[in-house]
PDB file of C-alpha atoms in Angstrom:
ATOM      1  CA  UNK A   8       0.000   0.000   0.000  1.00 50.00           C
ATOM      2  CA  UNK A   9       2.780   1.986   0.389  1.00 48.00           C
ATOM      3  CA  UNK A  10       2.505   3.642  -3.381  1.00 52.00           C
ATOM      4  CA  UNK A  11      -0.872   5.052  -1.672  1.00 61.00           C
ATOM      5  CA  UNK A  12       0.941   7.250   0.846  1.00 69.00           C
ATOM      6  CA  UNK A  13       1.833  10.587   0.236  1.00 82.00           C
ATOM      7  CA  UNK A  14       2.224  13.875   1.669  1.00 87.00           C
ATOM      8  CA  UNK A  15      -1.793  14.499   1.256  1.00 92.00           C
ATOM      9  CA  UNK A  16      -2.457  10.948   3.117  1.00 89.00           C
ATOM     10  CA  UNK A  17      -3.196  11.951   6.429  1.00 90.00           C
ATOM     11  CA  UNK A  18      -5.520  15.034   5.592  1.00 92.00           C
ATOM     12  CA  UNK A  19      -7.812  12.747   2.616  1.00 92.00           C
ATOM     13  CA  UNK A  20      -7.921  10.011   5.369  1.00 92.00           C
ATOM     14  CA  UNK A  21      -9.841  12.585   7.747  1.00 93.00           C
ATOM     15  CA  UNK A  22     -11.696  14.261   4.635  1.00 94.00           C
ATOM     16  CA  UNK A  23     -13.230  11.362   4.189  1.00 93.00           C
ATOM     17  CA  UNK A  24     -13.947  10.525   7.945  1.00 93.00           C
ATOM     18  CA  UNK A  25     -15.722  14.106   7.906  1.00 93.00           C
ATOM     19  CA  UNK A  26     -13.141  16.114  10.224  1.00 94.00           C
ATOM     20  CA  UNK A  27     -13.132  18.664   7.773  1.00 95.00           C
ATOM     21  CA  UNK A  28     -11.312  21.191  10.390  1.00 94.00           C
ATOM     22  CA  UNK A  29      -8.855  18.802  11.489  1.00 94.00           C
ATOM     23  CA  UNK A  30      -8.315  18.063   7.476  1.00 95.00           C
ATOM     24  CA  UNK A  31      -7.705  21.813   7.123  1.00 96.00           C
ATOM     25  CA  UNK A  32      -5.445  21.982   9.979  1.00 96.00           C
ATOM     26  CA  UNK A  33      -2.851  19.201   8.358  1.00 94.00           C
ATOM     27  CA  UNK A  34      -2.870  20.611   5.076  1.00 95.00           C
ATOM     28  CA  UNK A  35      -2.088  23.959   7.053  1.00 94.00           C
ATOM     29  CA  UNK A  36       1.178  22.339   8.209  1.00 93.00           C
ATOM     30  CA  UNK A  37       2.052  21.166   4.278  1.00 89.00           C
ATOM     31  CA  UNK A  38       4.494  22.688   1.939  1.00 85.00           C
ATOM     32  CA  UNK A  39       2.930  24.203  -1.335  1.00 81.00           C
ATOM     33  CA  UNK A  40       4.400  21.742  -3.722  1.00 85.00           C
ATOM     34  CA  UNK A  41       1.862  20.498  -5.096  1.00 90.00           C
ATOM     35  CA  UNK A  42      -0.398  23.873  -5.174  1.00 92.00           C
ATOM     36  CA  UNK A  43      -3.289  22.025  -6.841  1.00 94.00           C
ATOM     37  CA  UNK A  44      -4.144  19.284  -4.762  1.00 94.00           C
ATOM     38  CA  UNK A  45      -3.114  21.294  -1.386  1.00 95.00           C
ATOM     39  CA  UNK A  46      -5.819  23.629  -2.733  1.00 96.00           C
ATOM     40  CA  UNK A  47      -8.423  21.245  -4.028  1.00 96.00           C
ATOM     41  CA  UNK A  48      -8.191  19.586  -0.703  1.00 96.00           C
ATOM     42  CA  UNK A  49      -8.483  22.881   1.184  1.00 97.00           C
ATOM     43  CA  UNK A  50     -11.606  23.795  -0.954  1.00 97.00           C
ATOM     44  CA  UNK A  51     -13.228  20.392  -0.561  1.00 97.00           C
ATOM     45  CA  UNK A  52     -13.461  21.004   3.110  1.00 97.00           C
ATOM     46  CA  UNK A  53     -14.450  23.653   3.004  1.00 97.00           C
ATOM     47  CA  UNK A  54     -17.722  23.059   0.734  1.00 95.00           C
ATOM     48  CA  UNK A  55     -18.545  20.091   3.111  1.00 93.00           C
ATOM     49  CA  UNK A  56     -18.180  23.064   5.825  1.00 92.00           C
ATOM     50  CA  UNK A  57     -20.819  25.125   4.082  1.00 90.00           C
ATOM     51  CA  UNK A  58     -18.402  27.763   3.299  1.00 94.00           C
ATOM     52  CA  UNK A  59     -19.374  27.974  -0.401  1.00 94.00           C
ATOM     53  CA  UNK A  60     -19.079  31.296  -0.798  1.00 96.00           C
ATOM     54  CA  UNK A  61     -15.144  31.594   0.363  1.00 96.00           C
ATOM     55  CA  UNK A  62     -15.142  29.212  -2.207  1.00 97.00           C
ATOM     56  CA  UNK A  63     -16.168  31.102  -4.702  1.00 96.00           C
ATOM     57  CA  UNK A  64     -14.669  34.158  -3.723  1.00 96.00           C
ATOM     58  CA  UNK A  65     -11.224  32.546  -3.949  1.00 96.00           C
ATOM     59  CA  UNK A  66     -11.690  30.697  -7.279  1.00 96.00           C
ATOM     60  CA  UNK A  67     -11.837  33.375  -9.528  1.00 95.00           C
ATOM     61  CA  UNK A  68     -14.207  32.526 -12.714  1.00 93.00           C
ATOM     62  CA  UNK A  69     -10.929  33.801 -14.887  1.00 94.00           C
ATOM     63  CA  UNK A  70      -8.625  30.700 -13.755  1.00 95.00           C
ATOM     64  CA  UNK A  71      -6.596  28.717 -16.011  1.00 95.00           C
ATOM     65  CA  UNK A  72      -6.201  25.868 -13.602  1.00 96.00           C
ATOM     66  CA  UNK A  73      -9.033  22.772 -14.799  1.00 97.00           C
ATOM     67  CA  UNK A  74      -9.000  21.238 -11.307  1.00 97.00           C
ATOM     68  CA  UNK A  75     -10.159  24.531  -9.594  1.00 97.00           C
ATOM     69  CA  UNK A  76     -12.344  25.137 -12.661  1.00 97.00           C
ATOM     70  CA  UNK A  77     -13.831  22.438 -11.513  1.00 97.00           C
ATOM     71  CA  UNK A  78     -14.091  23.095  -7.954  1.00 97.00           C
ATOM     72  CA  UNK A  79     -15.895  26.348  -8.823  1.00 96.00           C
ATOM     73  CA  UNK A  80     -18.429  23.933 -11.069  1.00 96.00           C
ATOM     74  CA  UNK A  81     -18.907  22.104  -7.772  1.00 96.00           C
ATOM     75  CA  UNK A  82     -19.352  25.226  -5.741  1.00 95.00           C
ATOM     76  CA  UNK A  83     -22.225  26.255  -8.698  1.00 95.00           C
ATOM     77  CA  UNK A  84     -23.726  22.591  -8.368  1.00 91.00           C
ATOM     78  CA  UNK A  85     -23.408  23.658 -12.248  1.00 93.00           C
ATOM     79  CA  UNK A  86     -22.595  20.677 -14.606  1.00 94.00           C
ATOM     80  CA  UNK A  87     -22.918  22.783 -17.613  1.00 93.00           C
ATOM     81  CA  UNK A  88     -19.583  24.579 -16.585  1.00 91.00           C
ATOM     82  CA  UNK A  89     -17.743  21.102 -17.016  1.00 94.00           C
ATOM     83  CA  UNK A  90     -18.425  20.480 -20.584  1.00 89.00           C
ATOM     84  CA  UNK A  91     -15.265  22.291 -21.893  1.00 92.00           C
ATOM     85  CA  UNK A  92     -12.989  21.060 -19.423  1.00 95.00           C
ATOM     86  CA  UNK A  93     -13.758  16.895 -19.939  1.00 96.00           C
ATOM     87  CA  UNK A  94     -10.599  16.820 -22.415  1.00 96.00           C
ATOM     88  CA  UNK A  95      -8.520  13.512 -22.175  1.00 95.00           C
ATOM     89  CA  UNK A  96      -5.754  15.799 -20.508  1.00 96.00           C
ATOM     90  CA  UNK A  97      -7.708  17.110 -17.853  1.00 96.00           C
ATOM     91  CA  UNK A  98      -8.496  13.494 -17.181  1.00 97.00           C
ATOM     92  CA  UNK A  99      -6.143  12.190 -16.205  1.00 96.00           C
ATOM     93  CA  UNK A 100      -5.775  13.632 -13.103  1.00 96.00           C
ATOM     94  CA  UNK A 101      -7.580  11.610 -10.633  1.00 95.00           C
ATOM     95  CA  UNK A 102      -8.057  15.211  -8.721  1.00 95.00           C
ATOM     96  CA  UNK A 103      -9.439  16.359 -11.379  1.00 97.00           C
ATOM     97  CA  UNK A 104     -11.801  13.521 -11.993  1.00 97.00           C
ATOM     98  CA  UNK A 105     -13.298  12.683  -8.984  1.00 97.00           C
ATOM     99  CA  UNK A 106     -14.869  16.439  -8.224  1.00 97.00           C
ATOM    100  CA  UNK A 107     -16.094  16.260 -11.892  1.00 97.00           C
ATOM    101  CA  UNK A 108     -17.136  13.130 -10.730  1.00 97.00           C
ATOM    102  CA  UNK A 109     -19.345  14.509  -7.806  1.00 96.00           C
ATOM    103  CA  UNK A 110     -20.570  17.605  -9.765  1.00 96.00           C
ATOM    104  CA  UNK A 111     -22.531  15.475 -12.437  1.00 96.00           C
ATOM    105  CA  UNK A 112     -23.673  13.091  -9.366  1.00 94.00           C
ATOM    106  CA  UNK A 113     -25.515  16.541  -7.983  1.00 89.00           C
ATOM    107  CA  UNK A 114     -26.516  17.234 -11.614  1.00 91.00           C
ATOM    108  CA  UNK A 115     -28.101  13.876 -11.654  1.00 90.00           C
ATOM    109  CA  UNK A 116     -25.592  12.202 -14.406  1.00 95.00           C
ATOM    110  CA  UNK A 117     -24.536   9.555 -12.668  1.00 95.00           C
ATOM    111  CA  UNK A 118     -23.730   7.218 -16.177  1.00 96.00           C
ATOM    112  CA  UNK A 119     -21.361  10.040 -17.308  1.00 97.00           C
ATOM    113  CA  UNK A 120     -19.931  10.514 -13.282  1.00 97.00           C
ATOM    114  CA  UNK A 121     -19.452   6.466 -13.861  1.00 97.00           C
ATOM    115  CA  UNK A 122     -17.981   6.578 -16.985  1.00 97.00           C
ATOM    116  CA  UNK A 123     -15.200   9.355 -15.660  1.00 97.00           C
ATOM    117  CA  UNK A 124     -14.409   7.400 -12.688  1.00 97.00           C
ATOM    118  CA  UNK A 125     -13.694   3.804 -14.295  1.00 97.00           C
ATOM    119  CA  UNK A 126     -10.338   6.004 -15.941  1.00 96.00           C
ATOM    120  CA  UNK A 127      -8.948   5.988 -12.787  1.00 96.00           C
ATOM    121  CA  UNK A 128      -9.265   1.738 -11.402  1.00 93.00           C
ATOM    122  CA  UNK A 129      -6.037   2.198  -9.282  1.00 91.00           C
ATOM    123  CA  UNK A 130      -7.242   5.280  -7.384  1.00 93.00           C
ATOM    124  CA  UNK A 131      -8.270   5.031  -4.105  1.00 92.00           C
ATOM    125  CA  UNK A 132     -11.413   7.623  -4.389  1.00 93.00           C
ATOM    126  CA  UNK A 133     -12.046   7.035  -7.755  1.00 95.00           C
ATOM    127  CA  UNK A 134     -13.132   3.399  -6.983  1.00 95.00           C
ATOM    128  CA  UNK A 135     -14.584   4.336  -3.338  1.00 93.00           C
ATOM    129  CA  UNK A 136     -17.030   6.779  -5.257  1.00 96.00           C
ATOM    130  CA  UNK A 137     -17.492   4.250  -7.310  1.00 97.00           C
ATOM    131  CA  UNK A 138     -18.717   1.820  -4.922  1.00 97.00           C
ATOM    132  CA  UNK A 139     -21.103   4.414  -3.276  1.00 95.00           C
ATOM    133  CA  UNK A 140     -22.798   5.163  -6.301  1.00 97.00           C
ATOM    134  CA  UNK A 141     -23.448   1.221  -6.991  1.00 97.00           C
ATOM    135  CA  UNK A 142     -25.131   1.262  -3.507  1.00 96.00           C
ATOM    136  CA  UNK A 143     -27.169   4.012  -4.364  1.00 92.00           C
ATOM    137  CA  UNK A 144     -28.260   1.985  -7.409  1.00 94.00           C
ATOM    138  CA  UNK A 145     -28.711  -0.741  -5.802  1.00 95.00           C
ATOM    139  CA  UNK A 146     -26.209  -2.850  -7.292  1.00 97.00           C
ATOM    140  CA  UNK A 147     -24.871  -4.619  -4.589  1.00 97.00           C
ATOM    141  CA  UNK A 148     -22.745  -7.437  -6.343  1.00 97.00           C
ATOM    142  CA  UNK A 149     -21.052  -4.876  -8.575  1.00 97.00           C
ATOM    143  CA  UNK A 150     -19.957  -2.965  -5.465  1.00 97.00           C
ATOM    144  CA  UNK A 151     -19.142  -6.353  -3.637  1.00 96.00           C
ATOM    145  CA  UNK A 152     -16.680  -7.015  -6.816  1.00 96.00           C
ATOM    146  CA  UNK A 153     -15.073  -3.774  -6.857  1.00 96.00           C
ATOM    147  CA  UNK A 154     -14.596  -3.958  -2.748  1.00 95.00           C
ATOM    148  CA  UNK A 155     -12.948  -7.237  -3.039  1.00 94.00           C
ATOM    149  CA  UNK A 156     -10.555  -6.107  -6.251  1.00 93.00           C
ATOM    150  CA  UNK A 157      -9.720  -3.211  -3.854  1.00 92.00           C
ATOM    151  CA  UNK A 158      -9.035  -5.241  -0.851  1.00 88.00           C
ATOM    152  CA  UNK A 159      -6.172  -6.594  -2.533  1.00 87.00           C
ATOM    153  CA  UNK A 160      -4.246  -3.713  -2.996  1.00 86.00           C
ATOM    154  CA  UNK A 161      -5.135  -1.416  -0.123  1.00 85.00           C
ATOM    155  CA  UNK A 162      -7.170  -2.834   2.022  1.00 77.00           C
ATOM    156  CA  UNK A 163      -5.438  -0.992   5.283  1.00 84.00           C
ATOM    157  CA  UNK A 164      -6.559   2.169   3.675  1.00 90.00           C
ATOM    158  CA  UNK A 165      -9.613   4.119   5.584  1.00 90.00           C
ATOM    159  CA  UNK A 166     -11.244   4.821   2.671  1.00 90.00           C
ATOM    160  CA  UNK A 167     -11.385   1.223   1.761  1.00 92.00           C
ATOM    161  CA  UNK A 168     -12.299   0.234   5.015  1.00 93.00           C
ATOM    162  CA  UNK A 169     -14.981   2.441   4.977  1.00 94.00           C
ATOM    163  CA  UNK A 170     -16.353   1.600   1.823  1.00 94.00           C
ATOM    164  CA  UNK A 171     -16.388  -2.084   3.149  1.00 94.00           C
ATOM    165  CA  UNK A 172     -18.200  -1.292   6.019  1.00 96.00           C
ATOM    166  CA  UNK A 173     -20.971   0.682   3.893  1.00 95.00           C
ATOM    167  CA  UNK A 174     -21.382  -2.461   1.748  1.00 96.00           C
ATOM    168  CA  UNK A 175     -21.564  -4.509   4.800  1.00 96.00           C
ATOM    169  CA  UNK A 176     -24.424  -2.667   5.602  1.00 95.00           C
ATOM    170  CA  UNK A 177     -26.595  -3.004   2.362  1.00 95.00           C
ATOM    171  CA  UNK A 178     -25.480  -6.893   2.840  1.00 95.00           C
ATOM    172  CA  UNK A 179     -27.282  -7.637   6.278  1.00 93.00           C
ATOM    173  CA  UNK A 180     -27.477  -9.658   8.715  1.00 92.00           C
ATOM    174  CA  UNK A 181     -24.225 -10.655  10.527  1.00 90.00           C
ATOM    175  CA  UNK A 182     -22.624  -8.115   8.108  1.00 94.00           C
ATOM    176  CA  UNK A 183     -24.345  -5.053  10.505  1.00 96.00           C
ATOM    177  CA  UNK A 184     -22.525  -6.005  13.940  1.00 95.00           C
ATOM    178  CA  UNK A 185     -18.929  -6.337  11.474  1.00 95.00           C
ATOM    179  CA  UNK A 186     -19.597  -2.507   9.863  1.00 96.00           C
ATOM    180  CA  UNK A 187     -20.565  -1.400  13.229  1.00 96.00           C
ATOM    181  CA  UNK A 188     -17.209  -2.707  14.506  1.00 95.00           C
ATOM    182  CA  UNK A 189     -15.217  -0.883  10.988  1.00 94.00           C
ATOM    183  CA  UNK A 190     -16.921   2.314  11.870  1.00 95.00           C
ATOM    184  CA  UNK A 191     -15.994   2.117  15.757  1.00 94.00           C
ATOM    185  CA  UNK A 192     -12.577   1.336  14.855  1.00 93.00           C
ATOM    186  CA  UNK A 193     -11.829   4.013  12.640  1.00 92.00           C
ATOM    187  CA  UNK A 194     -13.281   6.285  14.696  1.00 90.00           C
ATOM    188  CA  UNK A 195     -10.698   5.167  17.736  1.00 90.00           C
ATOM    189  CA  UNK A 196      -7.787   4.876  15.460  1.00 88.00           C
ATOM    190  CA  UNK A 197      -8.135   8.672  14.103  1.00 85.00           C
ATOM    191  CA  UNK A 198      -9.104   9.718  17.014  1.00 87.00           C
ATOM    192  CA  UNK A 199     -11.837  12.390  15.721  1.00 88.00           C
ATOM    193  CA  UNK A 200     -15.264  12.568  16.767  1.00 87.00           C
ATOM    194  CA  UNK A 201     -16.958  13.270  13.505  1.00 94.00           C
ATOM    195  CA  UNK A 202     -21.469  13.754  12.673  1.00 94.00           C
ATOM    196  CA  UNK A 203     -20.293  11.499   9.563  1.00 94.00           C
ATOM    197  CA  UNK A 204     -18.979   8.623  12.158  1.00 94.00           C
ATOM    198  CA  UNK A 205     -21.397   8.789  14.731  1.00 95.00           C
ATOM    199  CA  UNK A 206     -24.120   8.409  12.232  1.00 96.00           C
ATOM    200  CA  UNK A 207     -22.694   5.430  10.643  1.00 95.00           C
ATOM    201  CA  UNK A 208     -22.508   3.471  14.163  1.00 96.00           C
ATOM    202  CA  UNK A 209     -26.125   5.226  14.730  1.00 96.00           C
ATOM    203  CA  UNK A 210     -27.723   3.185  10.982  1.00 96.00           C
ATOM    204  CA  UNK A 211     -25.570   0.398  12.041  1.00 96.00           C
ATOM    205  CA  UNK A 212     -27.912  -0.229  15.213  1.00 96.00           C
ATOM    206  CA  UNK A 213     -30.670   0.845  13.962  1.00 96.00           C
ATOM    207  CA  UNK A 214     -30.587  -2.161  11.232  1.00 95.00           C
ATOM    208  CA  UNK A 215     -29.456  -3.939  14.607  1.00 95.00           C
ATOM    209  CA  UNK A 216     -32.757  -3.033  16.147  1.00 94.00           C
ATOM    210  CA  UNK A 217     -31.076  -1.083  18.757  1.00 96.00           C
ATOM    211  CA  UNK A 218     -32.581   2.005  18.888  1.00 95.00           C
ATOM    212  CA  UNK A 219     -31.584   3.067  22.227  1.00 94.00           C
ATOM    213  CA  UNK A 220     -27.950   2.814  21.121  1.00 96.00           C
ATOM    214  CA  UNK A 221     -28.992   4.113  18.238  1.00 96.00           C
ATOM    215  CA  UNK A 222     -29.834   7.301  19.334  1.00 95.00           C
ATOM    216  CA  UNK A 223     -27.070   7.870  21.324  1.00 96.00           C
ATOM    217  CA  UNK A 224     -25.234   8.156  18.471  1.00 96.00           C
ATOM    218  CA  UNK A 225     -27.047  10.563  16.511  1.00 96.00           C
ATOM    219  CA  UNK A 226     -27.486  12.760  19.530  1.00 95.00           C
ATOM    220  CA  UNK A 227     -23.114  12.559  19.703  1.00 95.00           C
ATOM    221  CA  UNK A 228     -23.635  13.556  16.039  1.00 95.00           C
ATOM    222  CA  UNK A 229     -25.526  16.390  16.640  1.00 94.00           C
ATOM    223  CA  UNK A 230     -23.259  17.154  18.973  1.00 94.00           C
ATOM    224  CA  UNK A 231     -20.378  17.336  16.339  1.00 92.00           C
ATOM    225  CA  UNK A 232     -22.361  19.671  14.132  1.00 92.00           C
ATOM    226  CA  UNK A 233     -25.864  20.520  14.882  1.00 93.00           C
ATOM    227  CA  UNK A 234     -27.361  20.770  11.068  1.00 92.00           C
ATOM    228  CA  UNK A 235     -25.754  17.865   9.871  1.00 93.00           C
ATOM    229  CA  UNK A 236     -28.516  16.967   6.923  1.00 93.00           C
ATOM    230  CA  UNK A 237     -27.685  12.846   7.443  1.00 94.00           C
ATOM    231  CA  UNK A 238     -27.837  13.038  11.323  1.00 95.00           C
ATOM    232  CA  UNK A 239     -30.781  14.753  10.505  1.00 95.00           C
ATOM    233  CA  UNK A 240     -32.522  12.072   7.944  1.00 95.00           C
ATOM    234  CA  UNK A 241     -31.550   9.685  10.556  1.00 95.00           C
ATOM    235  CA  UNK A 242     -32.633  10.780  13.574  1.00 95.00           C
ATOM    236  CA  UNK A 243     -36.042  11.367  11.420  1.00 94.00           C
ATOM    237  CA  UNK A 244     -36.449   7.508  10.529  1.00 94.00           C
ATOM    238  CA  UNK A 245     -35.028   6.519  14.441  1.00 94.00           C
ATOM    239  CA  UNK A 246     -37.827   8.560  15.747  1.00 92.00           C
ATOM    240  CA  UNK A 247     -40.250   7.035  13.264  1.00 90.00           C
ATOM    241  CA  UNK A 248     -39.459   3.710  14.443  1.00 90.00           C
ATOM    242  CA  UNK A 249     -39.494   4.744  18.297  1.00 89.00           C
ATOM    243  CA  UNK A 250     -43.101   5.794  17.817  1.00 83.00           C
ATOM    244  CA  UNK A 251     -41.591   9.317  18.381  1.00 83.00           C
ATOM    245  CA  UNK A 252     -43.776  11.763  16.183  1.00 82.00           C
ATOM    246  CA  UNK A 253     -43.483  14.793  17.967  1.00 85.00           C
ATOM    247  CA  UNK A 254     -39.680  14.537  18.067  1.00 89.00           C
ATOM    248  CA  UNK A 255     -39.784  13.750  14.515  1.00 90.00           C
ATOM    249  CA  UNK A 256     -41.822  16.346  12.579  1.00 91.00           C
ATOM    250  CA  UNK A 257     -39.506  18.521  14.977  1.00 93.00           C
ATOM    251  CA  UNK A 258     -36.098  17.085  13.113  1.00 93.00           C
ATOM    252  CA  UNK A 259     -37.807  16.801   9.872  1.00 93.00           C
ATOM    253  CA  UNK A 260     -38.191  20.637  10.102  1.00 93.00           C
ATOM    254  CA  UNK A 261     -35.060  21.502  11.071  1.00 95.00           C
ATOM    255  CA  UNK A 262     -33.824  18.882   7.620  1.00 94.00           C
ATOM    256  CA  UNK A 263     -36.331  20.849   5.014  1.00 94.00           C
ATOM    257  CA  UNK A 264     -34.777  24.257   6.422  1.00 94.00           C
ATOM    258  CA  UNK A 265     -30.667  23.207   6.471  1.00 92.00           C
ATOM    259  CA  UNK A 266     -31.113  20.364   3.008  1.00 89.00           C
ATOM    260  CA  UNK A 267     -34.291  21.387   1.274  1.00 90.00           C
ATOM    261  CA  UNK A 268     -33.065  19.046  -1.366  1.00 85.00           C
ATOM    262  CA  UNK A 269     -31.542  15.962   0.669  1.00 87.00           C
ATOM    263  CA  UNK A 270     -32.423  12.905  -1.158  1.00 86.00           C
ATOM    264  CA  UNK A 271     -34.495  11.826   2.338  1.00 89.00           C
ATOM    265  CA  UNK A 272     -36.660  14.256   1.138  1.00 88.00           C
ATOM    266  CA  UNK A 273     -36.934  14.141  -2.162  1.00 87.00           C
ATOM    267  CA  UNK A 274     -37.881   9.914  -1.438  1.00 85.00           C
ATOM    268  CA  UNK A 275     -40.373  11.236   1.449  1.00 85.00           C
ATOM    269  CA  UNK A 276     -42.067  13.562  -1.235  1.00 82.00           C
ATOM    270  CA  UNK A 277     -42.472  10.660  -4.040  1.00 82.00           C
ATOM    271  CA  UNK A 278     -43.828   8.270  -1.323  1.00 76.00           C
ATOM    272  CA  UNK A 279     -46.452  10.900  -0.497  1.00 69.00           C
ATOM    273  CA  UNK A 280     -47.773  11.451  -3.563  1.00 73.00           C
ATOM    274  CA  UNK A 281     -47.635   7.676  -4.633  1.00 74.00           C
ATOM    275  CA  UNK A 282     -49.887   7.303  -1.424  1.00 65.00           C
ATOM    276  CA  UNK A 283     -51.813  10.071  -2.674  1.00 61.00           C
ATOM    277  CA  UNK A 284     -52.339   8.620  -6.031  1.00 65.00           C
ATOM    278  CA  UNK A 285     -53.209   4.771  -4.671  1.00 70.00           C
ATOM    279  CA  UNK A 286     -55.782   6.701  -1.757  1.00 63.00           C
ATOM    280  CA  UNK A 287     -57.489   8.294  -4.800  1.00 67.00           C
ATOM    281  CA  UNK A 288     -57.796   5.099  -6.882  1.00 69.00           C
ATOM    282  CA  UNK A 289     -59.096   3.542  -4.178  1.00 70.00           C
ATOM    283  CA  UNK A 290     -62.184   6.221  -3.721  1.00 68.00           C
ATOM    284  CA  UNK A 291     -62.988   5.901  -6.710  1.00 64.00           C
TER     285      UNK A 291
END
């Protein structure tokens, strides 16, 4: 694993555990040698920090540079800004890549985010996004393939590990208590309490039936940052489960006014009006 490690290891690692602050305080300590991906880092935090428009105000629309280009697309949530800058050069950059990657997933063109990311089959995030979005389709034995290919060549690595654990979860059964177990131990071994974490022990139990311990974890969650949409999702379907309405229409208010648009939402609002439709069949 060792042609995985470089100076960027340590901050990706907690990017992708959600400590964006902690992320932005190692890249702090870095020299600027590689300006691009010290920067592309440094903005990716803070867009998951909600500071969009630093973002914005930083990138200037005038930049040469694709990756940042880029970056400013993802700020946007505006594909259309991408269209000139898919050249095979830009490309192959896995930087580069993987935040085009994630600004056609929020456009909805998940093929064409697919199709960028199988360029890159020897890069970590490229294939970790991957797997995610094969979850989301429900395409569980493509993301069990890719998850074992990965294992063999950097297994160790969080992101891996993590991306094991969230296809241990869409597996079942025993698999729930072993991605419990992946999520505690990454939180322990980086040492960061992060909403991202906590939430993934809280789904664990819930599948678990344990709602009590559930809970706990979403409320250390909420803890780590208060309008954190997926605590928020989740502590709307724990309470649903508890028989806790008041509690939820209180957290599925707070979750319409910090993610109007969080896929929870968007499913809630289909499964409404598909009730709505088979209610007014049936009175007919």
């Amino acid at each position: 694993m060792s042609d995985l490690i470089d100076d960027f290891y340590s901050a990706r690692n907690l990017l992708y555990l959600g400590a964006y602050p902690q992320a932005l305080a190692a890249l702090s300590t870095l020299p600027p040698t590689n300006e691009t991906e010290l920067k592309s880092l440094q903005y990716r935090a803070h867009l998951s920090l909600g500071n969009r428009a630093q973002v914005l105000r930083e990138i200037p629309p005038t930049t040469s540079n694709a990756t940042l280009q880029a970056l400013r697309s993802l700020a946007l949530q505006d594909a259309t800004q991408l269209e000139d800058l898919l050249t095979a050069d830009n490309l192959q950059s896995p930087t580069f890549t993987v935040i085009a990657a994630h600004t056609l997933l929020a456009a909805g063109q998940r093929d064409e985010a697919l199709r960028l990311l199988d360029m890159h089959p020897r890069n970590l995030e490229c294939t970790m996004l991957t797997v995610a979005i094969y979850l989301g389709m429900d395409r569980l034995d493509l993301a069990q393939k890719l998850v074992a290919r990965v294992r063999g060549w950097a297994e160790d690595a969080p992101v891996a590990q993590l991306a094991e654990a969230w296809t241990a979860l869409v597996e079942g059964g025993q698999r729930y208590n072993e991605a419990y177990y992946v999520f505690m131990e990454l939180a322990q071994a980086s040492a960061v309490d992060t909403a991202r974490l906590y939430c993934a022990l809280a789904v664990s139990k819930m599948h678990l039936g344990q709602y009590d311990e559930a809970t706990s974890h979403l409320q250390s969650a909420l803890e780590a940052d208060p309008n954190d949409p997926d605590t928020l999702a989740n502590l709307v379907v724990c309470n649903s489960l508890t028989q806790s309405s008041e509690t939820r229409a209180r957290y599925l208010e707070q979750l319409a006014q910090v993610a109007p648009n969080h896929p929870f939402l968007r499913d809630l609002q289909q499964a409404d009006a598909r009730f709505d439709d088979a209610l007014a069949a049936m009175s007919k």
